[in-house]
Amino acid sequence: MIGEKLKTSLAVFTLAMATLNVSAAAAETKLLFSTFFPMTHPLVADVLKPWADAVEEETKGEVVIEFSAASLAPPPEQLDMVQNGVADITVQYSSVVPNRLTSLMMTELPNPHKTTDATSVALWRTYEKYFSAADEMKGVKLLSLFTLAPQALFSLSETPPQSVEELKALKLATTPGMAATAWGSITPGVVAGPAFRYFEVVSKGMVDAYVAFTPIEVISFNLSRYTKSIAGLGELTTAGSFALVMNERAWRRLSEENRAALESLSGEAFSRRLAAVEAANNRVIEDLKKDGVVFSTISDEFSADLGEAFQFLQEDWIQKVSDKGIDGAAAIEYYRDLLKSL
């Protein structure tokens, strides 16, 4: 009898443990994050991974975000990748999908700049007030928006160009899109191509300077030995903008409690995490200074001439977003006012 009771007890215990394990496995949702940024980039190491850890902690381990070893799609196809369920979460660079994320291109217009987290928060608030109704994120769940560090003018000479006239004589590497359009309006020597081509054209001396990069990318793309000076653009600073998005079906699969937890860590809360990128960029600047790179800011006269040359960019952008029902002029004014107060 005792043996039979023991067998019965063991069977009940085994069944209970199996049920418990099944329930635990069912409760955990794994989300795959794919990005074209290397895992060592400050955006991933200092922002995205800590955010993913916070999501796991806030959901008590029920939502686990894992990062793919390599990007599952090229940069222009990150939104489609998530929309089609190849990955659950990604960050989409707006500049490579300008017809879809037209509103976010506002940060690539010449603007005043404060800190990376301030521009990110200002972009998020401007989106909520002016851009969201355009429904550019249709097909994906928008979690947040952010920018990277301010872009500058990087020269292979210790003396950066001092005027628009000097720029006209230079060969300039840039990424395609708005940056190529902007600088191409000044100099016929623009060499436009993807960021990974910068090393080739810079190291071989095919250009005199390059733009649409941040100091962090100088290190990431091994350009520090060729870069002799970096000129900040002051009131004409540009910054790349990004959308943090999630697959809608994956979003709906989450419990109401876990969706609330994820949203509490997204939006403006996520945008503020870009302070970590600001800090990383500042550390890189100090390292570059120690290596002899000369830092400066363009003169007021140079800035005025550049601003006049770039004015058409804002006018073109306002027209494009107006076609989507957005008051671009009001959005820019609101964004710039926010930057003053943040």
Coordinates of C-alpha atoms in Angstrom, one line a residue:
M1 CA 0.0 0.0 0.0
I2 CA 2.8 2.4 0.9
G3 CA 4.5 1.6 -2.4
E4 CA 1.3 2.3 -4.3
K5 CA 0.8 5.6 -2.5
L6 CA 4.4 6.6 -3.1
K7 CA 4.0 5.9 -6.8
T8 CA 0.8 7.9 -7.0
S9 CA 2.4 10.8 -5.2
L10 CA 5.4 10.8 -7.5
A11 CA 3.1 10.7 -10.5
V12 CA 1.1 13.7 -9.2
F13 CA 4.3 15.5 -8.5
T14 CA 5.7 14.8 -11.9
L15 CA 2.5 16.0 -13.6
A16 CA 2.5 19.1 -11.5
M17 CA 6.1 20.0 -12.4
A18 CA 5.4 19.3 -16.1
T19 CA 2.4 21.6 -16.0
L20 CA 4.4 24.3 -14.2
N21 CA 7.2 24.0 -16.8
V22 CA 4.7 24.3 -19.7
S23 CA 3.1 27.3 -18.1
A24 CA 6.4 29.0 -17.6
A25 CA 7.4 28.3 -21.1
A26 CA 4.1 29.6 -22.4
A27 CA 4.4 32.8 -20.3
E28 CA 7.8 33.8 -21.8
T29 CA 7.6 35.6 -25.1
K30 CA 10.9 36.0 -27.1
L31 CA 11.2 38.9 -29.4
L32 CA 13.9 39.1 -32.1
F33 CA 15.6 42.4 -32.5
S34 CA 17.5 42.9 -35.8
T35 CA 19.6 45.9 -36.6
F36 CA 22.3 46.9 -39.1
F37 CA 24.3 48.6 -36.3
P38 CA 27.2 46.6 -34.9
M39 CA 26.8 45.3 -31.4
T40 CA 29.7 47.4 -30.3
H41 CA 28.1 50.7 -31.4
P42 CA 27.0 52.9 -28.4
L43 CA 23.4 52.9 -29.7
V44 CA 23.3 49.1 -29.2
A45 CA 25.7 48.6 -26.3
D46 CA 24.5 51.6 -24.2
V47 CA 20.9 52.2 -25.3
L48 CA 19.2 49.2 -27.0
K49 CA 20.6 46.4 -24.9
P50 CA 19.9 48.2 -21.5
W51 CA 16.4 49.0 -22.8
A52 CA 15.9 45.3 -23.6
D53 CA 17.1 44.3 -20.1
A54 CA 14.7 46.9 -18.7
V55 CA 11.8 45.3 -20.7
E56 CA 12.6 41.9 -19.3
E57 CA 12.8 43.2 -15.8
E58 CA 9.6 45.3 -16.0
T59 CA 7.7 42.3 -17.4
K60 CA 9.1 40.0 -14.8
G61 CA 10.9 37.9 -17.4
E62 CA 7.8 37.3 -19.5
V63 CA 9.1 39.3 -22.4
V64 CA 12.7 38.6 -23.5
I65 CA 14.4 40.6 -26.4
E66 CA 17.2 38.8 -28.2
F67 CA 19.5 40.4 -30.8
S68 CA 20.3 38.7 -34.1
A69 CA 24.0 38.1 -34.8
A70 CA 23.7 40.1 -38.0
S71 CA 21.1 42.3 -39.7
L72 CA 18.4 40.2 -41.4
A73 CA 17.8 42.9 -44.1
P74 CA 19.7 45.9 -45.6
P75 CA 19.1 49.4 -44.1
P76 CA 16.4 50.5 -46.5
E77 CA 14.3 47.3 -45.8
Q78 CA 14.3 47.3 -42.0
L79 CA 10.6 48.4 -41.8
D80 CA 9.5 45.8 -44.3
M81 CA 11.6 43.2 -42.4
V82 CA 9.6 43.9 -39.2
Q83 CA 6.3 44.3 -41.0
N84 CA 6.7 40.9 -42.7
G85 CA 7.6 39.2 -39.4
V86 CA 11.2 38.4 -40.3
A87 CA 12.2 40.1 -37.1
D88 CA 10.0 41.5 -34.3
I89 CA 11.8 44.8 -33.6
T90 CA 14.2 47.1 -35.4
V91 CA 15.4 50.7 -35.8
Q92 CA 14.7 52.3 -39.2
Y93 CA 17.0 55.1 -40.4
S94 CA 14.6 57.6 -42.0
S95 CA 17.1 58.9 -44.6
V96 CA 17.1 55.7 -46.5
V97 CA 13.3 55.6 -46.8
P98 CA 12.6 59.4 -47.3
N99 CA 9.4 58.9 -49.2
R100 CA 7.9 56.9 -46.4
L101 CA 9.3 58.6 -43.3
T102 CA 9.3 62.1 -44.8
S103 CA 8.3 63.8 -41.6
L104 CA 11.3 62.5 -39.6
M105 CA 13.6 64.0 -42.2
M106 CA 13.1 67.3 -40.3
T107 CA 16.1 66.6 -38.2
E108 CA 18.3 66.4 -41.4
L109 CA 17.4 70.0 -42.2
P110 CA 19.9 72.5 -40.8
N111 CA 18.7 73.1 -37.2
P112 CA 20.1 74.3 -33.9
H113 CA 21.3 71.4 -31.8
K114 CA 21.6 70.8 -28.1
T115 CA 22.2 67.3 -26.8
T116 CA 21.3 64.0 -28.5
D117 CA 18.7 63.2 -25.9
A118 CA 17.2 66.7 -26.2
T119 CA 16.8 66.4 -30.0
S120 CA 15.4 62.9 -29.6
V121 CA 12.7 64.1 -27.1
A122 CA 11.9 67.1 -29.2
L123 CA 11.5 64.9 -32.3
W124 CA 9.2 62.5 -30.3
R125 CA 7.0 65.4 -29.0
T126 CA 6.8 67.0 -32.5
Y127 CA 5.8 63.6 -34.0
E128 CA 3.0 63.3 -31.4
K129 CA 1.7 66.8 -32.1
Y130 CA 2.2 67.2 -35.8
F131 CA 3.3 64.0 -37.6
S132 CA 1.3 61.1 -36.1
A133 CA -1.9 61.8 -38.1
A134 CA 0.0 61.3 -41.4
D135 CA 0.2 57.5 -40.5
E136 CA 3.7 57.0 -41.9
M137 CA 4.1 54.1 -39.5
K138 CA 1.2 52.1 -40.9
G139 CA 1.9 48.4 -40.8
V140 CA 4.2 48.5 -37.7
K141 CA 3.8 49.5 -34.1
L142 CA 5.9 52.6 -33.3
L143 CA 7.6 52.4 -30.0
S144 CA 9.8 55.5 -30.1
L145 CA 11.8 58.0 -32.1
F146 CA 15.4 59.3 -31.7
T147 CA 18.3 60.9 -33.3
L148 CA 22.0 60.2 -33.1
A149 CA 24.7 62.7 -32.2
P150 CA 25.2 65.9 -34.3
Q151 CA 26.8 65.6 -37.6
A152 CA 29.7 67.9 -38.7
L153 CA 32.2 68.7 -41.4
F154 CA 35.3 66.4 -41.3
S155 CA 38.4 67.4 -43.1
L156 CA 41.6 65.6 -44.2
S157 CA 43.3 68.9 -43.6
E158 CA 44.1 70.6 -40.3
T159 CA 42.4 73.7 -41.6
P160 CA 38.8 73.1 -42.5
P161 CA 37.1 75.1 -45.3
Q162 CA 36.3 78.6 -44.1
S163 CA 33.8 79.7 -46.7
V164 CA 31.3 78.6 -49.3
E165 CA 33.9 79.6 -52.0
E166 CA 36.4 77.2 -50.5
L167 CA 33.8 74.4 -50.4
K168 CA 33.1 74.8 -54.1
A169 CA 36.7 73.6 -54.8
L170 CA 36.6 70.5 -52.6
K171 CA 35.6 66.9 -53.2
L172 CA 33.2 65.9 -50.5
A173 CA 32.0 62.4 -49.4
T174 CA 28.4 62.2 -48.3
T175 CA 25.6 59.7 -47.9
P176 CA 22.8 59.8 -50.5
G177 CA 19.6 61.6 -49.9
M178 CA 19.2 65.0 -48.3
A179 CA 22.9 65.4 -47.4
A180 CA 23.9 64.8 -51.0
T181 CA 21.3 67.2 -52.2
A182 CA 22.4 69.9 -49.7
W183 CA 26.1 69.7 -50.3
G184 CA 25.7 69.0 -54.0
S185 CA 24.0 72.4 -54.3
I186 CA 27.3 74.0 -53.3
T187 CA 30.0 71.9 -54.8
P188 CA 30.1 69.7 -57.9
G189 CA 32.7 67.5 -56.2
V190 CA 30.2 65.5 -54.1
V191 CA 30.9 61.8 -53.9
A192 CA 27.6 60.2 -52.7
G193 CA 27.5 56.6 -51.4
P194 CA 26.6 54.4 -48.5
A195 CA 28.5 54.9 -45.2
F196 CA 30.6 51.8 -45.6
R197 CA 32.2 53.3 -48.7
Y198 CA 33.6 56.2 -46.7
F199 CA 36.8 54.3 -45.7
E200 CA 37.6 53.6 -49.3
V201 CA 37.2 57.2 -50.6
V202 CA 38.8 58.8 -47.5
S203 CA 41.8 56.4 -47.1
K204 CA 42.6 56.7 -50.8
G205 CA 42.5 60.5 -50.8
M206 CA 39.6 60.6 -53.3
V207 CA 37.9 63.3 -51.3
D208 CA 39.1 66.4 -49.3
A209 CA 36.4 66.2 -46.6
Y210 CA 33.3 64.3 -45.6
V211 CA 29.9 65.0 -44.0
A212 CA 26.7 63.3 -42.7
F213 CA 28.8 61.5 -40.0
T214 CA 29.3 61.9 -36.3
P215 CA 32.6 61.6 -34.3
I216 CA 31.4 58.1 -33.2
E217 CA 31.4 57.0 -36.8
V218 CA 34.9 58.4 -37.3
I219 CA 36.0 55.6 -34.9
S220 CA 33.5 53.0 -36.1
F221 CA 34.7 53.3 -39.7
N222 CA 38.4 53.6 -38.9
L223 CA 38.7 57.1 -40.2
S224 CA 40.5 58.7 -37.3
R225 CA 44.0 58.5 -38.8
Y226 CA 42.9 60.4 -41.9
T227 CA 40.8 63.0 -40.1
K228 CA 42.7 66.1 -39.2
S229 CA 40.0 68.6 -38.3
I230 CA 36.3 68.6 -37.4
A231 CA 34.1 71.7 -37.8
G232 CA 30.8 71.9 -36.0
L233 CA 27.9 73.5 -38.0
G234 CA 26.4 75.5 -35.2
E235 CA 22.8 76.6 -36.0
L236 CA 23.0 74.5 -39.2
T237 CA 23.5 71.2 -37.5
T238 CA 21.9 68.0 -38.9
A239 CA 21.2 64.7 -37.1
G240 CA 20.1 61.4 -38.4
S241 CA 16.6 60.3 -37.2
F242 CA 15.4 56.8 -36.5
A243 CA 12.2 55.0 -35.6
L244 CA 12.1 52.1 -33.1
V245 CA 9.3 49.8 -34.4
M246 CA 7.8 46.5 -33.6
N247 CA 5.8 43.9 -35.6
E248 CA 2.1 44.5 -35.0
R249 CA 1.2 40.8 -34.6
A250 CA 4.0 40.4 -32.1
W251 CA 2.6 43.4 -30.2
R252 CA -0.9 42.0 -30.1
R253 CA 0.4 38.7 -28.8
L254 CA 1.6 40.4 -25.6
S255 CA -0.7 40.5 -22.6
E256 CA -2.3 43.8 -21.8
E257 CA 0.0 44.1 -18.8
N258 CA 3.2 43.5 -20.8
R259 CA 2.1 46.0 -23.5
A260 CA 1.7 48.6 -20.8
A261 CA 5.1 47.7 -19.4
L262 CA 6.7 48.0 -22.8
E263 CA 5.0 51.4 -23.5
S264 CA 6.2 52.7 -20.2
L265 CA 9.7 52.2 -21.3
S266 CA 9.2 53.5 -24.9
G267 CA 8.1 56.9 -26.3
E268 CA 9.8 59.8 -24.5
A269 CA 11.3 57.5 -21.9
F270 CA 13.3 55.7 -24.6
S271 CA 14.2 59.0 -26.3
R272 CA 15.8 60.1 -23.1
R273 CA 18.1 57.1 -23.1
L274 CA 20.0 58.7 -26.0
A275 CA 21.9 60.6 -23.3
A276 CA 24.1 57.5 -23.3
V277 CA 25.0 58.2 -27.0
E278 CA 25.7 61.8 -26.2
A279 CA 28.1 60.7 -23.5
A280 CA 29.8 58.2 -25.8
N281 CA 30.2 60.9 -28.5
N282 CA 31.7 63.3 -26.0
R283 CA 34.2 60.6 -24.9
V284 CA 35.2 60.1 -28.6
I285 CA 35.7 63.8 -29.1
E286 CA 38.1 64.0 -26.1
D287 CA 40.0 61.0 -27.5
L288 CA 40.2 62.6 -30.9
K289 CA 41.5 65.8 -29.4
K290 CA 44.2 63.9 -27.6
D291 CA 45.2 62.4 -31.0
G292 CA 45.6 65.9 -32.4
V293 CA 42.4 66.4 -34.3
V294 CA 41.5 70.1 -34.4
F295 CA 37.9 71.0 -33.4
S296 CA 36.2 74.3 -34.3
T297 CA 32.8 75.8 -35.2
I298 CA 32.2 77.5 -38.5
S299 CA 32.2 81.3 -38.4
D300 CA 29.0 83.4 -38.4
E301 CA 29.7 84.6 -41.9
F302 CA 30.2 81.1 -43.2
S303 CA 27.1 80.0 -41.4
A304 CA 25.0 82.8 -42.9
D305 CA 26.2 81.9 -46.4
L306 CA 25.6 78.2 -45.9
G307 CA 22.2 78.9 -44.4
E308 CA 21.2 80.9 -47.4
A309 CA 22.4 78.1 -49.7
F310 CA 20.5 75.4 -47.7
Q311 CA 17.2 77.4 -47.5
F312 CA 15.6 75.4 -50.3
L313 CA 15.9 72.2 -48.3
Q314 CA 13.4 73.5 -45.7
E315 CA 11.0 74.8 -48.4
D316 CA 11.1 71.4 -50.3
W317 CA 10.5 69.5 -47.1
I318 CA 7.6 71.7 -46.1
Q319 CA 6.0 71.1 -49.5
K320 CA 6.5 67.3 -49.2
V321 CA 5.0 66.9 -45.8
S322 CA 2.1 69.2 -46.7
D323 CA 1.1 66.6 -49.3
K324 CA 0.7 64.3 -46.3
G325 CA -1.5 66.8 -44.4
I326 CA 1.3 68.1 -42.1
D327 CA 1.9 71.8 -41.3
G328 CA 5.7 71.6 -41.8
A329 CA 6.4 75.3 -41.0
A330 CA 4.5 75.0 -37.6
A331 CA 6.3 71.7 -36.9
I332 CA 9.7 73.2 -37.4
E333 CA 8.9 76.2 -35.2
Y334 CA 7.6 73.9 -32.5
Y335 CA 10.6 71.6 -32.7
R336 CA 13.1 74.5 -32.5
D337 CA 11.2 76.1 -29.6
L338 CA 11.4 72.7 -27.8
L339 CA 15.1 72.6 -28.3
K340 CA 15.4 76.0 -26.5
S341 CA 13.5 74.7 -23.5
L342 CA 14.9 71.2 -23.1

